[in-house]
Coordinates of C-alpha atoms in Angstrom, one line a residue:
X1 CA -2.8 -9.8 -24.0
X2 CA 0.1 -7.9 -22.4
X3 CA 2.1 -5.7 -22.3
X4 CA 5.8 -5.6 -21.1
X5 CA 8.0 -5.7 -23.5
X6 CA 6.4 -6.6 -22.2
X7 CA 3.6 -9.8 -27.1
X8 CA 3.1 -13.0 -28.1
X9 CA 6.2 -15.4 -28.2
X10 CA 6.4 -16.0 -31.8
X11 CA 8.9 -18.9 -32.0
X12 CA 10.5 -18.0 -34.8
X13 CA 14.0 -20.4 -35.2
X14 CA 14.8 -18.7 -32.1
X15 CA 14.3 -21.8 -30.2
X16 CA 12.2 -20.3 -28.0
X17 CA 11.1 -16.7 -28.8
X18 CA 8.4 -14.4 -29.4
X19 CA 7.0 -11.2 -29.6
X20 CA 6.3 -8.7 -27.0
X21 CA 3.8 -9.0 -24.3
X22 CA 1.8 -12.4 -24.1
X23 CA 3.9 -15.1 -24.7
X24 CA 3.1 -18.5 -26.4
X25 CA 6.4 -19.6 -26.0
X26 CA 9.1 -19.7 -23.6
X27 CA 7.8 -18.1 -20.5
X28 CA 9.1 -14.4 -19.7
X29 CA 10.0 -13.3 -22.8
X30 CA 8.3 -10.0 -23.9
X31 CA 6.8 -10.4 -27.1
X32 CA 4.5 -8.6 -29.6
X33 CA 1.7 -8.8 -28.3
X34 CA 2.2 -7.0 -24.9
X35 CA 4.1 -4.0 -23.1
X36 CA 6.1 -3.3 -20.0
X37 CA 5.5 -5.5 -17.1
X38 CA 5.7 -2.6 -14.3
X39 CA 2.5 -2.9 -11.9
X40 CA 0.4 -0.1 -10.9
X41 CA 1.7 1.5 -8.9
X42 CA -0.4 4.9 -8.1
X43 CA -2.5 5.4 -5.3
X44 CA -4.8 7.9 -3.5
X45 CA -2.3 9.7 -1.7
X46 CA -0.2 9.9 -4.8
X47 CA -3.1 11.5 -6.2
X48 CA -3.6 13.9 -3.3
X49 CA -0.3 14.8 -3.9
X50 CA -0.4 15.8 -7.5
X51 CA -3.0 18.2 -6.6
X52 CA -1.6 19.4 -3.7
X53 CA 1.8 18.9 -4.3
X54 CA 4.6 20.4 -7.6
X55 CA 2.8 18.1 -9.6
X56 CA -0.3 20.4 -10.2
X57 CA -3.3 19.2 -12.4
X58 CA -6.1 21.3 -13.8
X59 CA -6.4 24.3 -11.6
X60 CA -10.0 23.8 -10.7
X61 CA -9.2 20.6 -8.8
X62 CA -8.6 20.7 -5.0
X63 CA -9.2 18.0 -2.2
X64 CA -11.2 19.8 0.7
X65 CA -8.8 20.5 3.3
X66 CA -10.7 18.2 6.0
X67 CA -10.4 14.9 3.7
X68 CA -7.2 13.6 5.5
X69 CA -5.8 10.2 4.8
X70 CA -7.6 9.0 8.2
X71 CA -10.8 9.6 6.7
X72 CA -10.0 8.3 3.5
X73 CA -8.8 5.2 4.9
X74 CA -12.0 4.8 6.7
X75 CA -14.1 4.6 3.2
X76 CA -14.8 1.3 1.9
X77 CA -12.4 0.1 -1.2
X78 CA -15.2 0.5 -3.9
X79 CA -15.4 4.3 -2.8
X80 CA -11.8 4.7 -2.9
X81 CA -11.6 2.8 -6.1
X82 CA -14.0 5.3 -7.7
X83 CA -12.4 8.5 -6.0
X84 CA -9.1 7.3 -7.7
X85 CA -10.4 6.8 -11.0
X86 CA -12.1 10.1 -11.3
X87 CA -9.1 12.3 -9.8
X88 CA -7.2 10.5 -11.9
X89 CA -9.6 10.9 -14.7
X90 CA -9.3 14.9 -14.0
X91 CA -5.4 15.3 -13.7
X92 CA -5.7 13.4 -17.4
X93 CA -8.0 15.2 -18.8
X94 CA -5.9 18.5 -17.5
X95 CA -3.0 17.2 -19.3
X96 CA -0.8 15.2 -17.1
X97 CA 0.8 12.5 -19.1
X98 CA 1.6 10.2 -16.3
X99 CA -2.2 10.0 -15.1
X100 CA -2.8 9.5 -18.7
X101 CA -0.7 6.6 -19.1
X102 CA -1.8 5.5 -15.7
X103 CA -5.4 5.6 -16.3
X104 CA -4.7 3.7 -19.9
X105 CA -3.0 1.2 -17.4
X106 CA -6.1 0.7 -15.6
X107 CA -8.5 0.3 -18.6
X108 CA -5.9 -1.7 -20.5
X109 CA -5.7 -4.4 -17.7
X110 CA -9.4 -3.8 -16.1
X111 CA -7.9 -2.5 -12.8
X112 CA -10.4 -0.2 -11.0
X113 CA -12.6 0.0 -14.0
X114 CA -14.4 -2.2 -16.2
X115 CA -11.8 -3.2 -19.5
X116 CA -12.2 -1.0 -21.9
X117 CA -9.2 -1.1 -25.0
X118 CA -11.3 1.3 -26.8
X119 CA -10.5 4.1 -23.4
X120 CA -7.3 2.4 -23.3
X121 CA -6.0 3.2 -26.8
X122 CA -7.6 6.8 -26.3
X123 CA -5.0 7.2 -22.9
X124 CA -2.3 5.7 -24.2
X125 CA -2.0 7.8 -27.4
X126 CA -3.2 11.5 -25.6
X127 CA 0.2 9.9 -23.0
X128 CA 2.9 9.3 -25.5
X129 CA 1.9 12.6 -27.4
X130 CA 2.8 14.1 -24.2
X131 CA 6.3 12.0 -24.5
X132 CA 5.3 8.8 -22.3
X133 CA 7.6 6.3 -23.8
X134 CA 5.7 3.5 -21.7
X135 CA 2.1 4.4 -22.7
X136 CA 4.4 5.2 -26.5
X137 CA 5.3 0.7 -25.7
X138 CA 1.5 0.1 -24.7
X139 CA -0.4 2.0 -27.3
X140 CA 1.8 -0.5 -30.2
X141 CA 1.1 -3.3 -28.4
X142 CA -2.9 -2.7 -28.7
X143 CA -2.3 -1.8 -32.5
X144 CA -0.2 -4.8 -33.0
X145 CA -2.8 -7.5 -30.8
X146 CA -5.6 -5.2 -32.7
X147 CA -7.2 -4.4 -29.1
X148 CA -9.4 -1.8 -29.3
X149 CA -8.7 -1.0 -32.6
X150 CA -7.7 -2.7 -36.1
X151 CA -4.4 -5.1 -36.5
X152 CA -2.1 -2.6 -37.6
X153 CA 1.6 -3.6 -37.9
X154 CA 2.5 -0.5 -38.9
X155 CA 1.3 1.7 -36.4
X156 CA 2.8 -0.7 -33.8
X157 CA 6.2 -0.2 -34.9
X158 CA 6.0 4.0 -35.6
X159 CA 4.7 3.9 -31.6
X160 CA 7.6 1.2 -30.8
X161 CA 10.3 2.7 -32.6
X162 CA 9.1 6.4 -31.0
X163 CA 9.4 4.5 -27.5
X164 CA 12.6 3.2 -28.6
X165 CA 14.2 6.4 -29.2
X166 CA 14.5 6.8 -26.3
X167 CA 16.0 3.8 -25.1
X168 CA 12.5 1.6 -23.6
X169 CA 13.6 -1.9 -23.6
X170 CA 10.3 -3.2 -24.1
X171 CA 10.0 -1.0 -27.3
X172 CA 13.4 -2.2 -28.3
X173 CA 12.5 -5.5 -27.6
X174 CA 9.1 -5.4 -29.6
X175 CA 10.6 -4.5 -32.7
X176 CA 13.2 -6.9 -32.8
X177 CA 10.5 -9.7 -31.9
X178 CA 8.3 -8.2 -34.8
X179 CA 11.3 -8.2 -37.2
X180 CA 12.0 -12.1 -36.0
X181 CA 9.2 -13.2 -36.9
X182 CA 8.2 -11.4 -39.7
X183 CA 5.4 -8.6 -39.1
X184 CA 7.7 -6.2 -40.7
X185 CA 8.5 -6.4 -44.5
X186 CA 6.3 -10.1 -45.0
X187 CA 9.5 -12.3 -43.9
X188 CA 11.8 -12.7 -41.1
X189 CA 15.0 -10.5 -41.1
X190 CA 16.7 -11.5 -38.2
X191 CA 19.6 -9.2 -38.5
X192 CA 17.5 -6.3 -37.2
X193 CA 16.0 -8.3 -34.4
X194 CA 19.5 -8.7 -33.5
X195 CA 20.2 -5.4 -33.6
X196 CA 17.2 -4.5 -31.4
X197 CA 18.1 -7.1 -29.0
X198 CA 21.5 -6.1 -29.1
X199 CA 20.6 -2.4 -28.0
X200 CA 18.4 -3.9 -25.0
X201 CA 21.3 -6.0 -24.0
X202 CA 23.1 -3.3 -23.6
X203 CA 20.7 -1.6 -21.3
X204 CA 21.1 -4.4 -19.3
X205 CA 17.9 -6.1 -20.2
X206 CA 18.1 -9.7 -19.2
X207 CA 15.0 -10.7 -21.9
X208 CA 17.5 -9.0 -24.2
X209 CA 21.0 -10.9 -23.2
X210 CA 18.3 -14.0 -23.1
X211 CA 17.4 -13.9 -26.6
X212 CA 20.5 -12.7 -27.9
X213 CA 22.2 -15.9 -26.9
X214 CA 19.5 -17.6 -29.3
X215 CA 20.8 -15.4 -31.8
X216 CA 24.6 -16.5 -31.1
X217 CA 23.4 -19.9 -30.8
X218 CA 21.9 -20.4 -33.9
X219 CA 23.5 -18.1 -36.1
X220 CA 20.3 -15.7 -36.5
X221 CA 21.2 -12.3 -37.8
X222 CA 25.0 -13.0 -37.1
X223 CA 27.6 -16.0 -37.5
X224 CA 26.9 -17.9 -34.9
X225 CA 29.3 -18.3 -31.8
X226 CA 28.5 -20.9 -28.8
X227 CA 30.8 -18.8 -26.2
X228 CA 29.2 -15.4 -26.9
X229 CA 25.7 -17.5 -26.8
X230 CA 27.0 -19.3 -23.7
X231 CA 28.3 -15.6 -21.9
X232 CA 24.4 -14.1 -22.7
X233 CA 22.6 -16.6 -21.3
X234 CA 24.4 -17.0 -17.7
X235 CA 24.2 -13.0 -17.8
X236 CA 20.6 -13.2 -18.1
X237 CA 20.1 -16.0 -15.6
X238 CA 22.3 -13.9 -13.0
X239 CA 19.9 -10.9 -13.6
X240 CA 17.2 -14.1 -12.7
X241 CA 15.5 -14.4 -16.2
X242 CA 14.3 -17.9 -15.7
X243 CA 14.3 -18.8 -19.6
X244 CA 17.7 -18.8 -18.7
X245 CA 18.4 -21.3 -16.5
X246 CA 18.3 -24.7 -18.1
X247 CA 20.5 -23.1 -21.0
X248 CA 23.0 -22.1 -18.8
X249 CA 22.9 -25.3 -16.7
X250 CA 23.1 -27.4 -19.9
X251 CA 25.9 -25.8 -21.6
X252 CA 27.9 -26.2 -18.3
X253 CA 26.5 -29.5 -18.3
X254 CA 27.8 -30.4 -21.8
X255 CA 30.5 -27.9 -21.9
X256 CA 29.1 -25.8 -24.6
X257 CA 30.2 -22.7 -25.3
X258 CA 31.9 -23.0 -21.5
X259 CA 34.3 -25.2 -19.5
X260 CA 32.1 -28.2 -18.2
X261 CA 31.9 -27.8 -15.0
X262 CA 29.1 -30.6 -12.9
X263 CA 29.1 -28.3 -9.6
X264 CA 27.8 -25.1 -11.9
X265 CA 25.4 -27.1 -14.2
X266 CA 23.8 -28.5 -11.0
X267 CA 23.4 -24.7 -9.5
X268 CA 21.3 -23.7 -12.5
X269 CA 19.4 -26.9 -13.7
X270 CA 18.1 -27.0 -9.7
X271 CA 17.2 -23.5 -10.0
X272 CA 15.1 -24.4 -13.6
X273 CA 14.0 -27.5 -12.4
X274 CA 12.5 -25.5 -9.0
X275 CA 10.4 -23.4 -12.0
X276 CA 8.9 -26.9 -13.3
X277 CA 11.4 -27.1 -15.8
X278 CA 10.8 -30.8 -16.6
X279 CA 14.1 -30.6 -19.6
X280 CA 16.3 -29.5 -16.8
X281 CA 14.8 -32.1 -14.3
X282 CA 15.6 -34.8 -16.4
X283 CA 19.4 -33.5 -16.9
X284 CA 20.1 -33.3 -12.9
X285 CA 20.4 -37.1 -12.7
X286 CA 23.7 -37.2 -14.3
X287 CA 24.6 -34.3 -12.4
X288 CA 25.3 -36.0 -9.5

């Protein structure tokens, strides 16, 4: 499964595309199946702090005032573990969407709990009611993987295009993998991927610059032009999207798109080839 744009590379013409969170295509890019790609991130003392703290959770909760972080420390991880997921549990069930989306995190990936897409599903969607445009990206992706609930392409999309609203680049990116490769209307219409990807681009999304270059390269959802294909792939390799590498090592290589320059085609097919990129390897020879 995940997340991140976090789906599943669906190669559709795009020579190496897919959907949003798991790919089965070229590695990195988000595709439908999955969500953001951010870890977790929150921890004991940042729940100590929402209860203590301006971030205040249900008002029954409090932490006793002799539970410092010394003692906490000294507990083993499984008690700490469990004393996270139930404060947690507590500031969700009070309301907070962040420990909602949070606490979807951990069921969604099995981290402090036992996986549970079922619990996942139920955090997600009580998260982006409360406006969570992440756990608004994660709660599509489990409708459009059918995790926890039915396959539903639909209800992916209305929770994608309510993420994307508000500018998420992995929602943005969702939807134009899902219009790529046809989950929407029963065929492919690749000039709303392109628009999609076009509006991630522009948030200075390297997956997005990476896969609008496809689109420039191969004419999908606009006429296709090897310099504007050529200027998104180098900008997503310089943000170190490693799709990106060989294509922008090749096309200097070949001068496609791009002057040919040997010193520049060497820079990024090493950088590929370093990834286990076995296409870029093979080009390095006559590099030299």
């Amino acid at each position: 499964m995940k997340r991140i744009v976090i789906a599943a590379l669906a190669l559709c013409a795009l020579s190496a595309f897919v959907c949003a969170q798991n790919f089965n295509g070229a590695p990195g890019v988000p595709n439908a199946n999955g969500g953001e790609s951010f870890s977790f991130s929150i921890t004991w003392e940042d729940i100590k702090d929402n209860i203590n703290g301006t971030q205040k959770g249900p008002a029954e909760l409090s932490v006793p005032a002799n539970e410092k972080k010394e003692e906490a420390v000294s507990l083993s991880k499984e008690e700490l573990d469990a004393q996270d997921i139930e404060r947690m549990t507590l500031l969700a069930q009070g309301g907070n969407a962040n420990f909602q989306y949070n606490l979807g995190r951990c069921y969604d990936r099995g981290l402090k709990v036992a996986q549970d897409y079922k619990k996942a599903l139920y955090w997600y969607q009580k998260a982006a009611e409360n406006g969570n445009d992440y756990a608004a990206n994660n709660l599509g992706c489990l409708y459009l993987d059918g995790d926890g609930t039915e396959q539903d392409f639909e209800k992916a999309a209305f929770w994608f295009e309510r993420a994307a609203k508000n500018d998420n680049t992995y929602a943005l990116l969702n939807l134009g993998c899902m219009y790529a490769d046809g989950s929407l209307g029963g065929s492919p219409d690749y000039d709303k991927a392109f628009k999609y990807y076009k509006k991630a681009d522009k948030l200075d999304c390297a997956p997005a610059a990476y896969l609008l270059g496809n689109c420039w390269q191969n004419g999908m959802g606009t006429s296709a032009n090897q310099k504007k294909a050529f200027s998104c792939f180098k900008r997503a390799a310089d943000a170190g999207y490693e799709p990106a590498y060989y294509e922008t090592g090749r096309r200097y290589y070949e001068g496609n798109g791009v002057k040919k320059d040997m010193k520049l085609a060497k820079k990024y097919l090493e950088f590929a080839a370093k990834k286990g990129d076995l296409k870029a390897a093979a080009l390095l020879g006559g590099c030299m």
